[in-house]
Amino acid sequence: MSRVYISKDMASVALGADALADAFAAAGCEVVRTGSRGLFSIEPLVEVETGEGRIGYGPVGPGDVAAVLDGTHANRLGDVTALPFFVRQQRFSFERVGVIDPLDCDAYAAHDGWRGLDAARAVAPQAVVDAVKASGLRGRGGAGFPTGIKWQTVLDAASDEKFIVCNADEGDSGTFADRMLMEGDPYCLIEGMAIAAHAVGAGHGYIYIRSEYPFAIETMHAAIERSARRMAPFTLEVRVGAGAYVCGEETALLDSIEGKRGQVRAKPPLPAIEGLFGKPTVINNVLSLAAVPFILSEGAEAYAAVGFGRSRGTMPVQLAGNVKNGGLFEVGFGITLGELVNDIGGGTASGRPVRAVQVGGPLGAYFPPSMFHLPFDYEAFAGAGGLIGHAGITVFDDSVDMAHMARFAMEFCAAESCGKCTPCRIGSTRGVEIMDRILAARNTALSSVRPEPVEGLFSTLDEKDGASTRSARTEGGYLAKALYSRSPARIDTGLTAQTDLLRDLCDTMKYGSLCALGGFTPYPVLSALDHFPEDFGASAPIQDAAE
Amino acid sequence: MTSDGDTGDLSGLIDRLAPLHARKRGGLLPLLHAVQEEIGFVPDAAVPLIAEALNISRAEVHGVVTFYHDFRRTPAGRHVVKLCRAESCQARGGAAIEKAMQRRLGVAMGATRGDGAVSLEPVYCLGLCAIGPNALVDGRPVARIDAGAIERIAAGVGA
């Protein structure tokens, strides 16, 4: 009887891994379901255990079982880890993902699991915090704040109760590393949270997972139950989000766990001082916490030895969108954007030229290929008017309309704004209107024409208010009137005036918003405008993007 | 999924579910999820019952129900197709797929078809961003949606 390994990651299942697993089971094989290796062009993937190690075949379907088992299938890949996509990686956090059964406690322990927690519990909390500081680990959720400093603040805060909160509300399009880790190696996250709990003196933790990740929710529930004794006295529970993107913002997330509307809090007080239920709280992204076991077991120096400038360690980069070799690529900071998109990613899936990449999700900047020399580094991206965010890279080919993408950024912000601050709540709606005028002026060259509402906008906005008001809001309802009530005759709807207005609005949103939703929406909008002015009706590029 | 008729036993449902979540700190969201899991939506009539059970105001419950996209105040269709509209799926032809899906299912994005067979809802990212366009069809993930996949989805939901 052969043993075969097939992923049960949500992406693999979406590509047909369940049917493949059933077919191998029906053929009498022992099927071990793992996480995903992280290269989706070879999925559905099956790895057959042989005397020479695991031999991969992919993509394969349920009809290929016989050819795979006798070793004659044309899509034989050999040792999957020897493929160029994997050889170039440095897997610190994702070492076990795709290798072991995610819920197998023995396999986790056999693959160096719990060594970080044991090392941490053998020393004083301050020593753990010092190790995380020395590693140079910075918040992987996007802000890049030094994790050790955050932990020190919580450790130093006197309180009868402290919390560890894991932000697993991975809402950015183009990112899926949190999901893959939770589905593929949940104990790694649990171990990281237990280490954090020891470091700051917390007793209970929450993992806030978005509802769009049903597989991750199920896996984390099961993993918490099975590892309860190993992490004791620390206890952990899963909280499920409810479709609000803004809850990825840490203070909105805390309010959501408290059972409230997910509205952003003003800072200060910092969550490290007054966080969940008013108590000192460590709130970190999945990837930040999952990096911690390696730091404790292998040493802070081993982690800090990799990286670039002030960005130390590795980053699980996610190659997404219209890219040939899409997937998860964990590598030390400093690799260039061009290497990631062209060498690793292999260019576009459609075979057309790459025109733009968006780095860091819906709030990240769009970059043209002329900026592919940028090294993957927090400071380098900030200096170029962008951000790394959660390290998702979404690739677009030359069929993309960048003015449309800028409009979408505003539309998304309008749909997802929590409503607490004015620049975000009102500014995003005004931004959609301005983009509609720019698009209308560009498309018709008749700048005084009132733009038609674009299909999809209202269906997005009225989601918030439930179905009962839906019919009233669509098709010429009051929202349409409110959005377009200002008479175009009273304002200059020409391209130049509207572009100036757009810049002015973005300035207000960037500096006046309470959190990154309103504050960073200008990044995709302005980067599209700066790097792709021809899509906004300008006759030629205003400036060369190269430095 | 269920019809309005089932809401008659609403107080029994809340009586049964509330104790499971009332002791949790911040138990409102888990309770709302549980209600929606059972009967498919959170009826307006449930709001005062939930408020009473958790000892919070009706305004607080209403505020939370209406804030989060996931909570429905009316029943969904018998089948729910959640189609991703986010950037990565757009980069892979998502907008054209959205148009074709609306046409084939006979329902606008964000609406339920007149006969109650299917709801088409937008979702912003399922985390399958390298293999889009993607959808969740009755909770089951579907990737690389093309014309053939739309036909299969339509056949599966009886459209």
Coordinates of N, CA and C in Angstrom, one line a residue, chain A residues 10-11 14-15 40 161 163 172-174 176 179 210-213 239-244 247 256-262 277 319-322 326 358 362 394-396 404-405 408 411-412 415-416 455 459-460 463-465 467 470, chain B residues 24-30 33 44 60 62-71 73-74 85-92 95 98-99 102 109-112 121-131 134 136 139 141-144:
Chain A
M10 N -7.5 25.3 1.4 CA -8.7 25.7 0.7 C -8.5 25.9 -0.8
A11 N -7.3 26.5 -1.1 CA -7.0 26.7 -2.6 C -6.9 25.4 -3.3
A14 N -10.3 24.0 -3.8 CA -10.9 24.7 -4.9 C -10.5 24.2 -6.3
L15 N -9.3 23.7 -6.3 CA -8.8 23.2 -7.6 C -9.1 21.7 -7.8
F40 N 0.7 27.1 -6.9 CA -0.6 26.7 -7.4 C -0.6 26.2 -8.8
E161 N -4.9 41.4 34.6 CA -5.3 40.6 33.4 C -4.7 41.2 32.1
F163 N -4.0 40.2 27.7 CA -4.5 39.3 26.6 C -3.5 39.3 25.5
D172 N -6.9 41.7 2.9 CA -6.3 42.3 1.7 C -6.3 41.3 0.5
S173 N -6.8 41.8 -0.6 CA -6.8 41.0 -1.8 C -5.3 40.8 -2.2
G174 N -5.0 39.6 -2.6 CA -3.6 39.3 -3.0 C -2.8 38.7 -1.8
F176 N -2.7 35.7 1.3 CA -3.2 34.4 1.7 C -2.3 33.6 2.6
R179 N -3.9 32.6 6.0 CA -4.8 31.4 5.8 C -4.0 30.1 5.6
R210 N -11.3 35.9 9.9 CA -12.4 36.4 9.1 C -13.3 35.2 8.6
S211 N -14.6 35.5 8.5 CA -15.6 34.5 8.1 C -15.4 33.9 6.7
E212 N -14.6 34.6 5.9 CA -14.4 34.2 4.5 C -13.4 33.0 4.5
Y213 N -12.8 32.6 5.7 CA -11.9 31.6 5.8 C -12.4 30.4 6.6
R239 N -12.4 33.6 17.6 CA -13.6 34.5 17.3 C -13.7 34.7 15.8
V240 N -14.9 34.6 15.3 CA -15.1 34.7 13.8 C -15.6 36.1 13.5
G241 N -15.0 36.7 12.5 CA -15.4 38.0 12.0 C -16.7 37.9 11.2
A242 N -17.2 39.0 10.7 CA -18.5 39.0 10.0 C -18.5 39.8 8.8
G243 N -17.4 39.7 8.0 CA -17.3 40.4 6.7 C -17.0 41.8 6.7
A244 N -16.4 42.4 7.8 CA -16.1 43.8 7.8 C -14.5 43.9 7.6
C247 N -12.2 45.5 10.3 CA -11.8 44.8 11.5 C -10.4 44.3 11.4
S256 N -14.6 44.6 17.9 CA -15.4 43.5 17.3 C -15.4 42.2 18.3
I257 N -14.2 41.9 18.9 CA -14.1 40.8 19.8 C -15.0 41.2 21.0
E258 N -15.1 42.5 21.4 CA -15.9 42.8 22.5 C -17.4 42.8 22.2
G259 N -17.7 42.5 21.0 CA -19.1 42.3 20.6 C -19.7 43.6 20.1
K260 N -18.9 44.5 19.7 CA -19.4 45.8 19.2 C -19.3 45.9 17.7
R261 N -19.8 47.1 17.2 CA -19.5 47.4 15.8 C -18.0 47.6 15.7
G262 N -17.4 47.1 14.6 CA -16.0 47.2 14.4 C -15.5 48.6 14.0
F277 N -11.0 44.8 26.3 CA -11.7 44.9 27.6 C -10.9 45.9 28.5
L319 N 2.5 35.8 -4.3 CA 2.4 36.2 -5.7 C 1.0 35.9 -6.1
A320 N 0.3 36.9 -6.6 CA -1.2 36.8 -6.8 C -1.6 37.5 -8.1
G321 N -2.8 37.3 -8.4 CA -3.4 38.0 -9.6 C -3.0 37.3 -10.8
N322 N -2.7 38.1 -11.9 CA -2.4 37.6 -13.2 C -0.9 37.2 -13.3
G326 N 1.9 31.6 -9.4 CA 1.4 32.2 -8.2 C 1.6 31.3 -7.0
Q358 N 0.3 45.7 -7.8 CA -0.1 46.4 -6.6 C 0.5 45.6 -5.4
P362 N -5.4 46.2 -1.0 CA -6.2 47.3 -1.5 C -5.7 48.7 -1.2
T394 N 0.0 41.8 -6.3 CA -1.0 41.4 -7.3 C -0.6 41.9 -8.7
V395 N -0.5 41.0 -9.6 CA 0.1 41.4 -10.9 C -1.1 41.6 -11.9
F396 N -0.9 42.7 -12.7 CA -1.9 43.0 -13.8 C -1.2 43.1 -15.1
H404 N -9.7 52.9 -13.7 CA -10.8 52.1 -13.1 C -10.3 51.5 -11.8
M405 N -9.0 51.1 -11.7 CA -8.5 50.5 -10.4 C -8.5 51.6 -9.3
F408 N -11.9 51.9 -8.1 CA -12.3 50.8 -7.3 C -11.7 51.0 -5.9
E411 N -14.1 53.1 -4.2 CA -15.4 52.4 -4.0 C -15.3 51.4 -2.8
F412 N -14.1 50.7 -2.8 CA -13.9 49.8 -1.7 C -13.9 50.5 -0.3
A415 N -17.3 51.3 0.7 CA -18.1 50.2 1.2 C -17.7 49.7 2.5
E416 N -16.4 49.9 2.8 CA -15.8 49.3 4.1 C -15.5 50.2 5.2
E455 N -22.2 50.3 -12.8 CA -22.8 49.1 -12.3 C -21.9 48.5 -11.2
S459 N -24.7 48.0 -5.4 CA -24.9 46.6 -4.8 C -23.8 46.5 -3.7
T460 N -22.7 47.2 -3.9 CA -21.7 47.1 -2.9 C -22.1 47.8 -1.6
E463 N -24.9 46.6 0.8 CA -24.7 45.4 1.6 C -24.8 45.7 3.1
K464 N -24.3 46.8 3.5 CA -24.2 47.2 4.9 C -25.6 47.2 5.5
D465 N -26.6 47.5 4.7 CA -27.9 47.8 5.3 C -28.9 46.7 5.1
A467 N -30.8 43.4 3.1 CA -31.6 43.2 1.9 C -32.9 44.1 2.0
R470 N -32.7 47.1 0.1 CA -32.0 47.0 -1.2 C -32.7 47.6 -2.4
Chain B
K24 N -19.9 34.3 27.6 CA -18.6 34.7 27.0 C -18.6 36.2 27.0
R25 N -17.4 36.7 27.2 CA -17.2 38.2 27.1 C -17.3 38.6 25.6
G26 N -18.1 39.5 25.3 CA -18.3 39.9 23.9 C -19.0 38.8 23.2
G27 N -20.1 38.3 23.7 CA -20.8 37.1 23.1 C -21.8 37.5 22.0
L28 N -21.9 38.8 21.7 CA -23.0 39.1 20.8 C -22.7 38.6 19.4
L29 N -21.5 38.8 18.9 CA -21.2 38.3 17.5 C -21.4 36.8 17.4
P30 N -20.8 36.0 18.4 CA -21.0 34.6 18.3 C -22.5 34.2 18.4
H33 N -24.0 34.9 14.9 CA -23.6 33.9 14.0 C -24.4 32.6 14.2
D44 N -35.6 40.8 12.3 CA -35.7 42.0 13.2 C -36.4 41.7 14.5
E60 N -27.9 48.7 20.5 CA -26.6 48.0 20.4 C -26.7 46.8 19.5
H62 N -29.0 46.2 17.2 CA -29.3 46.6 15.8 C -28.1 47.2 15.2
G63 N -27.3 48.0 16.0 CA -26.1 48.6 15.4 C -25.1 47.5 14.9
V64 N -25.0 46.5 15.7 CA -24.0 45.4 15.3 C -24.6 44.6 14.1
V65 N -25.9 44.3 14.1 CA -26.4 43.5 13.0 C -26.2 44.3 11.7
T66 N -26.5 45.6 11.7 CA -26.4 46.3 10.5 C -25.0 46.8 10.1
F67 N -24.0 46.7 11.0 CA -22.7 47.1 10.7 C -22.0 46.0 9.8
Y68 N -22.2 44.7 10.2 CA -21.4 43.7 9.5 C -22.1 43.1 8.3
H69 N -21.3 43.0 7.2 CA -21.9 42.6 5.9 C -22.5 41.2 6.0
D70 N -21.9 40.3 6.9 CA -22.4 38.9 6.9 C -23.8 38.7 7.4
F71 N -24.3 39.6 8.3 CA -25.6 39.3 8.9 C -26.7 39.8 8.0
R73 N -30.8 40.4 7.3 CA -32.0 40.7 8.0 C -33.2 40.1 7.3
T74 N -33.0 39.5 6.1 CA -34.0 38.8 5.4 C -33.4 37.5 4.9
R85 N -14.9 40.1 -5.8 CA -14.8 41.3 -6.6 C -13.5 42.0 -6.4
A86 N -12.6 41.4 -5.6 CA -11.4 42.2 -5.2 C -10.3 42.2 -6.4
E87 N -9.2 42.9 -6.1 CA -8.3 43.2 -7.2 C -7.7 42.0 -7.8
S88 N -7.3 41.0 -7.1 CA -6.6 39.9 -7.7 C -7.5 39.1 -8.6
C89 N -8.8 39.0 -8.3 CA -9.7 38.4 -9.2 C -10.0 39.3 -10.4
Q90 N -10.0 40.6 -10.2 CA -10.2 41.5 -11.3 C -9.0 41.4 -12.3
A91 N -7.8 41.1 -11.7 CA -6.6 41.0 -12.6 C -6.7 39.8 -13.5
R92 N -7.6 38.9 -13.1 CA -7.7 37.6 -13.9 C -9.1 37.6 -14.6
A95 N -14.2 40.9 -13.7 CA -15.3 41.8 -14.0 C -16.2 41.1 -15.1
E98 N -18.1 38.4 -13.6 CA -19.3 38.9 -12.8 C -20.5 39.2 -13.7
K99 N -20.2 39.8 -14.8 CA -21.3 40.1 -15.7 C -21.9 38.9 -16.2
Q102 N -24.0 37.1 -13.5 CA -25.3 37.8 -13.3 C -26.3 37.4 -14.4
M109 N -25.9 41.4 -8.9 CA -25.0 41.2 -7.8 C -25.6 41.9 -6.6
G110 N -25.6 41.2 -5.5 CA -26.2 41.8 -4.3 C -27.7 41.5 -4.1
A111 N -28.2 40.7 -4.9 CA -29.7 40.5 -4.8 C -30.0 39.0 -4.8
T112 N -31.3 38.7 -4.5 CA -31.8 37.3 -4.5 C -32.8 37.2 -5.7
E121 N -23.9 37.2 -4.2 CA -23.4 38.3 -3.3 C -21.9 38.6 -3.6
P122 N -21.5 39.8 -3.4 CA -20.1 40.1 -3.5 C -19.3 39.7 -2.3
V123 N -18.1 39.3 -2.5 CA -17.2 39.0 -1.4 C -15.9 39.7 -1.7
Y124 N -15.2 40.2 -0.7 CA -13.9 40.8 -1.0 C -12.7 40.0 -0.5
C125 N -12.4 39.0 -1.3 CA -11.2 38.2 -1.2 C -11.5 36.9 -0.3
L126 N -11.2 35.8 -1.0 CA -11.3 34.5 -0.3 C -9.9 33.9 0.0
G127 N -8.9 34.7 -0.3 CA -7.5 34.2 -0.1 C -7.1 33.1 -1.0
L128 N -7.6 33.2 -2.2 CA -7.3 32.2 -3.3 C -6.7 33.0 -4.5
C129 N -5.9 34.0 -4.2 CA -5.6 35.1 -5.1 C -4.8 34.8 -6.3
A130 N -4.2 33.6 -6.4 CA -3.4 33.3 -7.5 C -4.1 32.4 -8.5
I131 N -5.4 32.0 -8.2 CA -6.1 31.1 -9.0 C -7.5 31.6 -9.3
N134 N -12.6 33.7 -8.2 CA -13.0 32.7 -7.3 C -14.4 32.9 -6.7
L136 N -17.4 31.3 -3.6 CA -17.9 30.3 -2.6 C -19.3 29.9 -3.0
G139 N -20.8 27.7 0.4 CA -19.7 27.4 1.3 C -18.5 26.6 0.7
P141 N -15.5 26.2 -2.0 CA -14.7 27.1 -2.8 C -14.5 26.6 -4.3
V142 N -14.6 27.5 -5.2 CA -14.5 27.2 -6.6 C -13.5 28.2 -7.2
A143 N -12.5 27.7 -7.9 CA -11.4 28.6 -8.4 C -11.4 28.6 -10.0
R144 N -10.6 29.5 -10.5 CA -10.4 29.6 -12.0 C -11.7 29.5 -12.7

